[in-house]
Structures are given as structure tokens and as C-alpha cells.
Tab-separated table of C-alpha atoms and ligand atoms in Angstrom:
chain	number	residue	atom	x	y	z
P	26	UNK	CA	-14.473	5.218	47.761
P	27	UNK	CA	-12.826	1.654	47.504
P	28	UNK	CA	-10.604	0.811	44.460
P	29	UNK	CA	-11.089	-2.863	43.506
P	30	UNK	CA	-8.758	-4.273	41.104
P	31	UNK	CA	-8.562	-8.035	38.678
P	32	UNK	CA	-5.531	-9.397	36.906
P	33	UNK	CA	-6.432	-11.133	33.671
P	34	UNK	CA	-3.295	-11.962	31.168
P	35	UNK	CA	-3.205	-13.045	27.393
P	36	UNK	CA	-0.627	-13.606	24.919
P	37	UNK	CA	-0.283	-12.529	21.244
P	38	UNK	CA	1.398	-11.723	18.075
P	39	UNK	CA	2.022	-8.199	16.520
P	40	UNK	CA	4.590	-5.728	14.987
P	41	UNK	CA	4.579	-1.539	15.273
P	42	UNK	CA	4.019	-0.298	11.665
P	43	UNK	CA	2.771	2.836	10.453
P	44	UNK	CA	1.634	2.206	6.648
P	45	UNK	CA	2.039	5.720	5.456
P	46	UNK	CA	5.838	4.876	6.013
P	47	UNK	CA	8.568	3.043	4.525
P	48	UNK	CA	9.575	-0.179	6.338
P	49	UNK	CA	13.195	1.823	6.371
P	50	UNK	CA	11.267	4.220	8.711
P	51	UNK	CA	9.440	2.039	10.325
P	52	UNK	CA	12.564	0.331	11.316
P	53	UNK	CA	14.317	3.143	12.238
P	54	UNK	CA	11.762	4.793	14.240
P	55	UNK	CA	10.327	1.175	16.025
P	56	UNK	CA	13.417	-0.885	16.013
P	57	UNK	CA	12.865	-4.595	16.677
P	58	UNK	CA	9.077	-3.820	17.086
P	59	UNK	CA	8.784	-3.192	13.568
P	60	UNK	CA	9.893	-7.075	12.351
P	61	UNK	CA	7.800	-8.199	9.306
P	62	UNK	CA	7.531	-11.419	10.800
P	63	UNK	CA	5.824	-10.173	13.860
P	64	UNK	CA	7.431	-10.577	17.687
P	65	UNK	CA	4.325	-11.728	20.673
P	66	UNK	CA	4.464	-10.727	24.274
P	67	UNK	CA	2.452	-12.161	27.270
P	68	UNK	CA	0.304	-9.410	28.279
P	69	UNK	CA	-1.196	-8.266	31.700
P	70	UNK	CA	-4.214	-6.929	31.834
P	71	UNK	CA	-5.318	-5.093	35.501
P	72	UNK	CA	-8.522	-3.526	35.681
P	73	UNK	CA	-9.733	-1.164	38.376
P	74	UNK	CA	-13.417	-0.193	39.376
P	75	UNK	CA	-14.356	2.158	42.106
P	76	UNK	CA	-17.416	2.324	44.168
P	77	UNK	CA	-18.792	1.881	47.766
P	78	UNK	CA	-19.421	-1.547	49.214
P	79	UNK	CA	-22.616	-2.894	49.117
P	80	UNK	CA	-24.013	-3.116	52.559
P	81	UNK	CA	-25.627	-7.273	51.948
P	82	UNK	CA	-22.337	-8.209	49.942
P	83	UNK	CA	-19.854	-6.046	51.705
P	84	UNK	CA	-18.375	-6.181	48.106
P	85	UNK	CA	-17.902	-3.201	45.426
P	86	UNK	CA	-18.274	-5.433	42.849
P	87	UNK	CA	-18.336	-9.479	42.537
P	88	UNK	CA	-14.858	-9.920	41.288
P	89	UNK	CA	-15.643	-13.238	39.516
P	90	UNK	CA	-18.485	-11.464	37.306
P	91	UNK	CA	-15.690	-8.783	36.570
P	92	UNK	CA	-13.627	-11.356	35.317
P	93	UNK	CA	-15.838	-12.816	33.453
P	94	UNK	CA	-16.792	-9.731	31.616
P	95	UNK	CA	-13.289	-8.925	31.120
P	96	UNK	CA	-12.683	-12.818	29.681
P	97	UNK	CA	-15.930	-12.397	27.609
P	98	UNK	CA	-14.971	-9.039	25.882
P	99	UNK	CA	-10.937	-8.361	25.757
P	100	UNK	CA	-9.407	-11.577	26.096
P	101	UNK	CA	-11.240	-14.045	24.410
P	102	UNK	CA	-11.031	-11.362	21.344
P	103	UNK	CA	-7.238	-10.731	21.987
P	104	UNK	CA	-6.063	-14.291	23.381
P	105	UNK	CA	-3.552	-16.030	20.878
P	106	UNK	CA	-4.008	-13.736	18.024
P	107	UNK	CA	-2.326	-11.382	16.197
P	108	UNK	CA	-3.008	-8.200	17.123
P	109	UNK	CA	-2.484	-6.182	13.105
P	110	UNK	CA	-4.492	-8.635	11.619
P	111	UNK	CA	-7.164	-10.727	13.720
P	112	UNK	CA	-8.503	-8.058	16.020
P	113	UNK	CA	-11.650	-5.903	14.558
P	114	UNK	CA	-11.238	-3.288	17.134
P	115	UNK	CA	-7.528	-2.568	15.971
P	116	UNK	CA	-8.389	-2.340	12.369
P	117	UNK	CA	-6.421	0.364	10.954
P	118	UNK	CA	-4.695	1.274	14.691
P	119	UNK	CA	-1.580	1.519	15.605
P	120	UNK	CA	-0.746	-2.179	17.714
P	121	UNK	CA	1.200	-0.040	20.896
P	122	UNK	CA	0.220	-0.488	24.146
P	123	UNK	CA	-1.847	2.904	24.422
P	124	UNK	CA	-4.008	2.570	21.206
P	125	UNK	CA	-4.948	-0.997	22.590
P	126	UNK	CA	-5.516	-0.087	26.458
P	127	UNK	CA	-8.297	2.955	24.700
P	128	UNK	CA	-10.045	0.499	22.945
P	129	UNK	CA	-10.583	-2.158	26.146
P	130	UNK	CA	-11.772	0.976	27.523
P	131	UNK	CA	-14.304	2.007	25.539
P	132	UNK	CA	-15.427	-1.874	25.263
P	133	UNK	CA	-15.038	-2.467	29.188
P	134	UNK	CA	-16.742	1.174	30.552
P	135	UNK	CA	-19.935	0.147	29.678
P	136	UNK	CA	-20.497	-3.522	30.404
P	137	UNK	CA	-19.153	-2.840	34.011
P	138	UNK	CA	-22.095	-0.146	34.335
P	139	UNK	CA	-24.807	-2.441	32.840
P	140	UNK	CA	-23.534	-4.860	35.729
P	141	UNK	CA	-22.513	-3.150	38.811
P	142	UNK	CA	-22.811	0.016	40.507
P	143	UNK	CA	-19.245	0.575	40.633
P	144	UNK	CA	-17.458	2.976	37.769
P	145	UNK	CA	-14.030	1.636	35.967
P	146	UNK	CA	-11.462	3.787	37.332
P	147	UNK	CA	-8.040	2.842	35.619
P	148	UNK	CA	-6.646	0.149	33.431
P	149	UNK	CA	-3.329	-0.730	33.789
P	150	UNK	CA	-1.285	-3.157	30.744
P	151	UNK	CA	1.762	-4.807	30.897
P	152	UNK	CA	3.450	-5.217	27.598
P	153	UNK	CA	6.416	-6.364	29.127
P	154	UNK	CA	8.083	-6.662	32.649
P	155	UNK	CA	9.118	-3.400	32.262
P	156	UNK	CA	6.711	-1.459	29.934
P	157	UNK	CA	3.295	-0.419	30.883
P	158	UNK	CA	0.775	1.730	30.174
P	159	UNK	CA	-2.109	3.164	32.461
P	160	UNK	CA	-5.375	5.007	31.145
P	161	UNK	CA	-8.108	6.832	33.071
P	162	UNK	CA	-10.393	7.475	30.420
P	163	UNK	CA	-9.853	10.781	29.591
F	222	LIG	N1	5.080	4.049	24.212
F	222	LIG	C1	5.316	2.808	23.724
F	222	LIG	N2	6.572	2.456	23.431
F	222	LIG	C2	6.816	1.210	22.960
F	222	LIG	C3	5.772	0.284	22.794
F	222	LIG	C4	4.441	0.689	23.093
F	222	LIG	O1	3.463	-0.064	22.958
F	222	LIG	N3	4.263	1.949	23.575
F	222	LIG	N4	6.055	-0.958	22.336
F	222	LIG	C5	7.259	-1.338	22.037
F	222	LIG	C6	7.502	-2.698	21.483
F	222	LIG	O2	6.295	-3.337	21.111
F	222	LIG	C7	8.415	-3.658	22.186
F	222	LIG	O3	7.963	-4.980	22.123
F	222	LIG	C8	8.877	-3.433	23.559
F	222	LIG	O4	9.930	-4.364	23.712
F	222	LIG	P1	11.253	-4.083	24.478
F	222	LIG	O5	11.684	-2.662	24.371
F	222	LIG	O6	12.188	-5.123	24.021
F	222	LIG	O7	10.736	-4.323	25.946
F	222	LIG	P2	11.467	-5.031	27.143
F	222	LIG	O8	10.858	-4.502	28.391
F	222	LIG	O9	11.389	-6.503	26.983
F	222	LIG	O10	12.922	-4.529	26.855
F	222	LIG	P3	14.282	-4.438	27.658
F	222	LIG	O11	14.976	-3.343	26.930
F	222	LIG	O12	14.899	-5.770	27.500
F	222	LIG	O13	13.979	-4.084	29.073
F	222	LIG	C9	8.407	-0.422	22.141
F	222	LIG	N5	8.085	0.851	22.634
């Protein structure tokens, strides 16, 4: 089995905020992430398939379709937006890292199937530098 990774990045807008709280309690519990007028971060996206080479391409999938799934689906959607209010996929979530890595998961899992033989293994997303989050799917 090879593991077969792309980097795509976007930027956008958004602030933690649980509505069944105060903003008090939403400051208290999300600090700075909780600012009414929204805070934006520059966002890395790295998605991993898994599959066995194809013997005419020698590749487990064509990395330049993958991206432009990946463009097509998450980014274009996420890309310069604000993530509470512009994204129909995070209506009524949660904007953390997590909640957004499971829904480019259940939009990505699919569309990588309909065009490859190779299964999505992991996605890994940068908030920050410093913060990620990785999801396997289950
Ligand atoms: N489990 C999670 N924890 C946090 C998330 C998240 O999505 N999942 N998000 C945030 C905030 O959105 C926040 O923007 C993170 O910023 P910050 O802590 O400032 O991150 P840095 O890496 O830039 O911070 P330094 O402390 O300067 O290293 C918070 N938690």
C-alpha cells in the first residue's frame, strides 16, 4: 500500500461560538477565538489517499486530478469566506478545526472513489503553525 499525499491551502474568516451560551461563556471558555468581530487564519489543507500503483501510470492516483477535486469541492467553497456565515456545510456547526476537517471528509470520500481506485486515508489541517487536526474517518 502507497500513501500519496496533496497540499492545498485557503484563508478565511471565523470566530468559536456556541449559541446556546452567553458571549461571557463563550469568552471564557474560547478566549480570543470567540471575538464578535471574527479573527481569519491561513489554512493548510493535506489530503492523503492510499492504493497500489497502477502498473501503465506507475501512479496511485494523478495528483493534479486530486487537486483539482480538492480545489473544486473544499476550497473554492471555503476560500476567502467566513466560515459561521458563508459556508452551507457549516450551517449550525461549530467553526473548530475538527467539525470542519469531518465535513471535507464526507464531501472528499466520495469524489476520490468516483475518480480513482485509490481510498482517502487521512486528512490532515493546519489551523495554525502550531495547531492541527488529523481525521481518519472514523
Ligand atoms: N481543539 C481545538 N482547539 C482550538 C481550536 C480548534 O479548532 N480546535 N481553535 C482555536 C482558535 O480558533 C484559535 O484561532 C487558535 O489560535 P491560537 O491559540 O492563537 O493559535 P496559535 O498557534 O497561533 O497560538 P500560539 O499560542 O501563539 O502558539 C483554539 N483552540
Amino acid at each position: 500500500m502507497i500513501y500519496v499525499s496533496r497540499l492545498e491551502h485557503f484563508n478565511a474568516a471565523h470566530k468559536l461560538h456556541n449559541p446556546n451560551w452567553s458571549l461571557a461563556k463563550n469568552k471564557e471558555v474560547f478566549g480570543p477565538c470567540a471575538n464578535v468581530n471574527w479573527h481569519g487564519h491561513n489554512y493548510e489543507l493535506i489530503v492523503t489517499v492510499k492504493g497500489k500503483p497502477d502498473p501503465e501510470t506507475g501512479f496511485v492516483i494523478d495528483l493534479k486530478k486530486l487537486s483539482t477535486l480538492i480545489r473544486k469541492h473544499i476550497i473554492e467553497k471555503v476560500d476567502h469566506k467566513n466560515l459561521n456565515l458563508d459556508v452551507p456545510f457549516m450551517e449550525d456547526k461549530l467553526a473548530s478545526t475538527e467539525n470542519l476537517v469531518m465535513e471535507f471528509w464526507k464531501i472528499l470520500e466520495p469524489r476520490i472513489a468516483e475518480i480513482s481506485k485509490a481510498r482517502l486515508h487521512s486528512l490532515k489541517l493546519y489551523e495554525t503553525p502550531r495547531n492541527y487536526v488529523e481525521y481518519f474517518g472514523e
